[in-house]
Amino acid sequence: MKNYLKTHPFAGIGILAIPMLLYTISMEILFPKSHPEGYQSFIIAFEFARTTAQIHNLFSGFGEDVFRNINSGNYIDFGFLLTYGLFLVLFFYKAAKVFDKKYLFAGIPISVVVILADIFENIYLLKITGIYTPLVADSVLTPLLNKLYIATWIKWGGLALIFALFSVRSMGMRILSRFEGVVFIIPAVFSLWAVSNNPMGVTRFTLSIILAFFLLIFYSLYYKINTIEQLKKDIAD
């Protein structure tokens, strides 16, 4: 294990995947299984909701117990966002040093912005569920939806940007490296589709980010230092 951590500089950071997985499972259990056509999940449809009609359709038939579960899932998400945010900050700090690429340090402030946006997103989600009734006035709900939309796009757009940043490093000569680079750049491409608020575009966009996140976690666990010079530099750091 000790040698593995020495030769795999991101492996210690990759361990954060365990609490992230536990948070994800907990939220999946709590969030409703229903979702509008075109969206892959309830929470994605909720986060990207733009109109009061979409909210009414999303919450149709929900009782108090369902809203309690939704709120519990959003509270758990605070732990999830802090964990994945820490993963990103540590990963890009380490990557900038291991690969000696200073531009990768830019991933740190972007990660912080993503974390803050996700915090505000959760706050607005909780406010909406807190005031919602089938008779809630549009004048009350619309301002919250507008703020939610901004926070949501800063979060997901920031994630697309951070993966695009790492795609520059991943574009190597090896076939696997090129594959990594393509996966990391896809969210930025799909964001152009999602910004139209098309449900299918939003779904493809968010799924591509989830895939890129899984790849980055996998990368953190399998990337191995191949030269003595790199190993000495990593140990010194």
Tab-separated table of C-alpha atoms in Angstrom:
chain	number	residue	atom	x	y	z
A	1	MET	CA	0.000	0.000	0.000
A	2	LYS	CA	2.842	2.365	0.879
A	3	ASN	CA	4.536	1.785	-2.488
A	4	TYR	CA	1.198	2.231	-4.262
A	5	LEU	CA	0.735	5.668	-2.699
A	6	LYS	CA	4.291	6.621	-3.678
A	7	THR	CA	3.920	5.604	-7.306
A	8	HIS	CA	0.310	6.818	-7.626
A	9	PRO	CA	0.445	10.478	-6.534
A	10	PHE	CA	-3.332	11.063	-6.704
A	11	ALA	CA	-4.402	7.846	-4.970
A	12	GLY	CA	-4.733	9.433	-1.523
A	13	ILE	CA	-7.060	12.043	-3.004
A	14	GLY	CA	-9.043	9.380	-4.845
A	15	ILE	CA	-10.040	7.844	-1.511
A	16	LEU	CA	-12.544	10.704	-1.204
A	17	ALA	CA	-14.583	8.779	-3.760
A	18	ILE	CA	-15.811	6.556	-0.904
A	19	PRO	CA	-17.719	9.260	1.027
A	20	MET	CA	-18.874	10.743	-2.293
A	21	LEU	CA	-20.386	7.379	-3.205
A	22	LEU	CA	-22.105	7.072	0.177
A	23	TYR	CA	-23.566	10.575	-0.135
A	24	THR	CA	-24.781	9.788	-3.664
A	25	ILE	CA	-26.493	6.557	-2.596
A	26	SER	CA	-28.202	8.351	0.302
A	27	MET	CA	-29.529	11.088	-1.976
A	28	GLU	CA	-30.716	8.584	-4.573
A	29	ILE	CA	-32.737	6.829	-1.879
A	30	LEU	CA	-34.373	10.068	-0.723
A	31	PHE	CA	-35.091	11.891	-3.980
A	32	PRO	CA	-38.307	10.963	-5.854
A	33	LYS	CA	-37.926	8.435	-8.652
A	34	SER	CA	-40.353	10.334	-10.874
A	35	HIS	CA	-39.043	12.879	-13.355
A	36	PRO	CA	-40.322	14.733	-16.427
A	37	GLU	CA	-39.748	13.157	-19.824
A	38	GLY	CA	-36.313	14.005	-21.187
A	39	TYR	CA	-34.599	14.368	-17.800
A	40	GLN	CA	-32.605	11.527	-16.261
A	41	SER	CA	-33.594	12.332	-12.667
A	42	PHE	CA	-35.881	14.392	-10.453
A	43	ILE	CA	-33.081	16.532	-9.010
A	44	ILE	CA	-31.717	17.518	-12.434
A	45	ALA	CA	-35.202	18.575	-13.548
A	46	PHE	CA	-35.560	20.548	-10.301
A	47	GLU	CA	-32.182	22.286	-10.591
A	48	PHE	CA	-32.762	23.337	-14.208
A	49	ALA	CA	-36.433	24.342	-13.783
A	50	ARG	CA	-37.071	27.722	-15.393
A	51	THR	CA	-40.830	28.249	-15.050
A	52	THR	CA	-43.465	27.899	-12.369
A	53	ALA	CA	-45.319	25.484	-14.688
A	54	GLN	CA	-42.308	23.163	-14.602
A	55	ILE	CA	-42.267	23.286	-10.789
A	56	HIS	CA	-45.998	22.565	-10.539
A	57	ASN	CA	-45.578	19.624	-12.918
A	58	LEU	CA	-42.535	18.367	-10.998
A	59	PHE	CA	-44.251	18.528	-7.593
A	60	SER	CA	-47.663	17.279	-8.734
A	61	GLY	CA	-49.112	14.815	-6.241
A	62	PHE	CA	-46.319	15.174	-3.689
A	63	GLY	CA	-47.230	14.964	-0.011
A	64	GLU	CA	-45.405	16.301	3.026
A	65	ASP	CA	-43.377	13.108	3.391
A	66	VAL	CA	-41.991	13.487	-0.138
A	67	PHE	CA	-40.988	17.097	0.502
A	68	ARG	CA	-39.270	16.030	3.742
A	69	ASN	CA	-37.256	13.477	1.778
A	70	ILE	CA	-36.343	16.052	-0.869
A	71	ASN	CA	-35.148	18.458	1.827
A	72	SER	CA	-33.186	15.703	3.566
A	73	GLY	CA	-31.524	14.860	0.255
A	74	ASN	CA	-30.577	18.509	-0.263
A	75	TYR	CA	-29.123	18.730	3.257
A	76	ILE	CA	-27.028	15.631	2.552
A	77	ASP	CA	-25.871	17.332	-0.628
A	78	PHE	CA	-24.058	19.940	1.488
A	79	GLY	CA	-21.757	17.162	2.671
A	80	PHE	CA	-21.413	15.837	-0.874
A	81	LEU	CA	-20.500	19.204	-2.369
A	82	LEU	CA	-17.865	19.888	0.273
A	83	THR	CA	-16.346	16.454	-0.339
A	84	TYR	CA	-16.210	16.656	-4.132
A	85	GLY	CA	-15.042	20.263	-3.844
A	86	LEU	CA	-12.162	19.187	-1.600
A	87	PHE	CA	-11.341	16.428	-4.086
A	88	LEU	CA	-11.135	18.923	-6.967
A	89	VAL	CA	-9.044	21.457	-5.026
A	90	LEU	CA	-6.554	18.820	-3.861
A	91	PHE	CA	-6.441	17.126	-7.261
A	92	PHE	CA	-5.646	20.294	-9.218
A	93	TYR	CA	-3.118	21.448	-6.637
A	94	LYS	CA	-1.350	18.098	-6.903
A	95	ALA	CA	-1.688	17.912	-10.690
A	96	ALA	CA	-0.101	21.346	-11.166
A	97	LYS	CA	2.934	20.181	-9.191
A	98	VAL	CA	3.206	16.629	-10.518
A	99	PHE	CA	2.934	17.686	-14.167
A	100	ASP	CA	4.687	21.029	-13.612
A	101	LYS	CA	1.825	22.844	-15.364
A	102	LYS	CA	1.028	26.096	-13.595
A	103	TYR	CA	-2.179	26.633	-15.573
A	104	LEU	CA	-3.670	23.697	-13.657
A	105	PHE	CA	-3.613	25.845	-10.513
A	106	ALA	CA	-6.555	27.685	-12.144
A	107	GLY	CA	-8.628	24.628	-11.280
A	108	ILE	CA	-8.480	25.614	-7.606
A	109	PRO	CA	-10.368	28.952	-7.753
A	110	ILE	CA	-12.793	27.475	-10.291
A	111	SER	CA	-13.501	24.645	-7.839
A	112	VAL	CA	-14.145	27.154	-5.052
A	113	VAL	CA	-16.624	29.038	-7.263
A	114	VAL	CA	-18.368	25.734	-8.071
A	115	ILE	CA	-18.639	24.896	-4.359
A	116	LEU	CA	-20.109	28.313	-3.513
A	117	ALA	CA	-22.575	28.084	-6.408
A	118	ASP	CA	-23.656	24.628	-5.269
A	119	ILE	CA	-24.228	25.946	-1.739
A	120	PHE	CA	-26.485	28.711	-3.053
A	121	GLU	CA	-28.210	26.253	-5.373
A	122	ASN	CA	-29.125	24.075	-2.390
A	123	ILE	CA	-30.333	27.103	-0.450
A	124	TYR	CA	-32.677	28.098	-3.290
A	125	LEU	CA	-33.914	24.515	-3.686
A	126	LEU	CA	-34.745	24.432	0.033
A	127	LYS	CA	-36.468	27.816	-0.164
A	128	ILE	CA	-38.634	26.636	-3.065
A	129	THR	CA	-39.728	23.443	-1.308
A	130	GLY	CA	-40.258	25.479	1.864
A	131	ILE	CA	-42.766	27.866	0.316
A	132	TYR	CA	-44.345	25.594	-2.257
A	133	THR	CA	-48.053	24.929	-2.400
A	134	PRO	CA	-50.140	24.345	-5.552
A	135	LEU	CA	-51.499	27.871	-5.039
A	136	VAL	CA	-48.160	29.651	-4.594
A	137	ALA	CA	-48.073	32.910	-6.571
A	138	ASP	CA	-45.824	33.164	-9.622
A	139	SER	CA	-44.539	36.485	-8.248
A	140	VAL	CA	-43.134	34.597	-5.242
A	141	LEU	CA	-41.754	31.569	-7.077
A	142	THR	CA	-40.280	33.217	-10.184
A	143	PRO	CA	-37.562	35.307	-8.416
A	144	LEU	CA	-36.326	32.153	-6.650
A	145	LEU	CA	-36.276	30.230	-9.928
A	146	ASN	CA	-34.232	32.999	-11.552
A	147	LYS	CA	-31.653	32.877	-8.745
A	148	LEU	CA	-31.644	29.074	-8.839
A	149	TYR	CA	-30.983	29.149	-12.589
A	150	ILE	CA	-27.941	31.386	-12.140
A	151	ALA	CA	-26.487	29.278	-9.307
A	152	THR	CA	-27.163	26.052	-11.206
A	153	TRP	CA	-25.392	27.225	-14.341
A	154	ILE	CA	-22.406	28.605	-12.446
A	155	LYS	CA	-22.031	25.196	-10.778
A	156	TRP	CA	-22.477	22.975	-13.825
A	157	GLY	CA	-20.736	25.419	-16.162
A	158	GLY	CA	-17.818	25.647	-13.738
A	159	LEU	CA	-17.514	21.866	-13.703
A	160	ALA	CA	-17.513	21.781	-17.514
A	161	LEU	CA	-14.775	24.428	-17.496
A	162	ILE	CA	-12.641	22.583	-14.973
A	163	PHE	CA	-12.784	19.345	-16.983
A	164	ALA	CA	-11.970	21.236	-20.173
A	165	LEU	CA	-8.941	22.651	-18.363
A	166	PHE	CA	-7.681	19.179	-17.510
A	167	SER	CA	-8.416	17.912	-21.026
A	168	VAL	CA	-5.463	20.018	-22.231
A	169	ARG	CA	-3.173	17.917	-20.019
A	170	SER	CA	-4.853	14.661	-21.036
A	171	MET	CA	-4.416	15.090	-24.782
A	172	GLY	CA	-1.303	12.939	-25.147
A	173	MET	CA	0.183	10.645	-27.728
A	174	ARG	CA	-1.272	7.467	-26.234
A	175	ILE	CA	-4.722	6.331	-27.354
A	176	LEU	CA	-5.940	6.198	-23.749
A	177	SER	CA	-4.780	9.769	-23.132
A	178	ARG	CA	-6.621	10.980	-26.214
A	179	PHE	CA	-9.752	9.173	-25.048
A	180	GLU	CA	-9.458	10.896	-21.654
A	181	GLY	CA	-9.053	14.263	-23.320
A	182	VAL	CA	-12.178	13.752	-25.419
A	183	VAL	CA	-14.281	12.689	-22.407
A	184	PHE	CA	-13.118	15.730	-20.444
A	185	ILE	CA	-13.925	18.183	-23.247
A	186	ILE	CA	-17.399	16.774	-24.091
A	187	PRO	CA	-19.214	18.619	-21.233
A	188	ALA	CA	-18.067	21.975	-22.623
A	189	VAL	CA	-19.449	21.002	-26.042
A	190	PHE	CA	-22.758	19.728	-24.653
A	191	SER	CA	-23.175	22.898	-22.582
A	192	LEU	CA	-23.986	24.707	-25.846
A	193	TRP	CA	-26.930	22.331	-26.268
A	194	ALA	CA	-28.025	22.485	-22.638
A	195	VAL	CA	-28.092	26.278	-22.474
A	196	SER	CA	-31.175	26.186	-24.711
A	197	ASN	CA	-32.927	24.502	-21.743
A	198	ASN	CA	-33.813	21.544	-23.930
A	199	PRO	CA	-34.429	18.588	-21.566
A	200	MET	CA	-32.429	16.194	-23.728
A	201	GLY	CA	-29.597	18.708	-23.978
A	202	VAL	CA	-29.580	19.203	-20.208
A	203	THR	CA	-29.570	15.435	-19.705
A	204	ARG	CA	-26.675	14.834	-22.105
A	205	PHE	CA	-24.762	17.743	-20.572
A	206	THR	CA	-25.137	16.647	-16.958
A	207	LEU	CA	-24.498	12.983	-17.756
A	208	SER	CA	-21.294	13.943	-19.580
A	209	ILE	CA	-20.120	15.816	-16.486
A	210	ILE	CA	-20.920	12.826	-14.272
A	211	LEU	CA	-18.950	10.608	-16.672
A	212	ALA	CA	-16.021	13.048	-16.630
A	213	PHE	CA	-16.106	13.080	-12.829
A	214	PHE	CA	-15.998	9.282	-12.698
A	215	LEU	CA	-13.075	9.316	-15.119
A	216	LEU	CA	-11.200	11.869	-13.015
A	217	ILE	CA	-11.688	9.708	-9.919
A	218	PHE	CA	-10.525	6.652	-11.860
A	219	TYR	CA	-7.569	8.663	-13.166
A	220	SER	CA	-6.607	9.602	-9.614
A	221	LEU	CA	-6.463	5.918	-8.684
A	222	TYR	CA	-4.725	4.464	-11.749
A	223	TYR	CA	-2.285	7.222	-12.784
A	224	LYS	CA	1.211	5.954	-12.059
A	225	ILE	CA	4.552	7.738	-12.117
A	226	ASN	CA	6.708	6.090	-14.751
A	227	THR	CA	10.124	7.666	-14.267
A	228	ILE	CA	12.545	7.967	-11.380
A	229	GLU	CA	12.757	11.722	-11.944
A	230	GLN	CA	8.993	12.117	-11.592
A	231	LEU	CA	8.953	9.923	-8.505
A	232	LYS	CA	11.686	11.978	-6.815
A	233	LYS	CA	9.860	15.200	-7.640
A	234	ASP	CA	6.565	13.886	-6.271
A	235	ILE	CA	8.154	12.692	-3.029
A	236	ALA	CA	9.895	16.052	-2.610
A	237	ASP	CA	6.578	17.850	-3.022
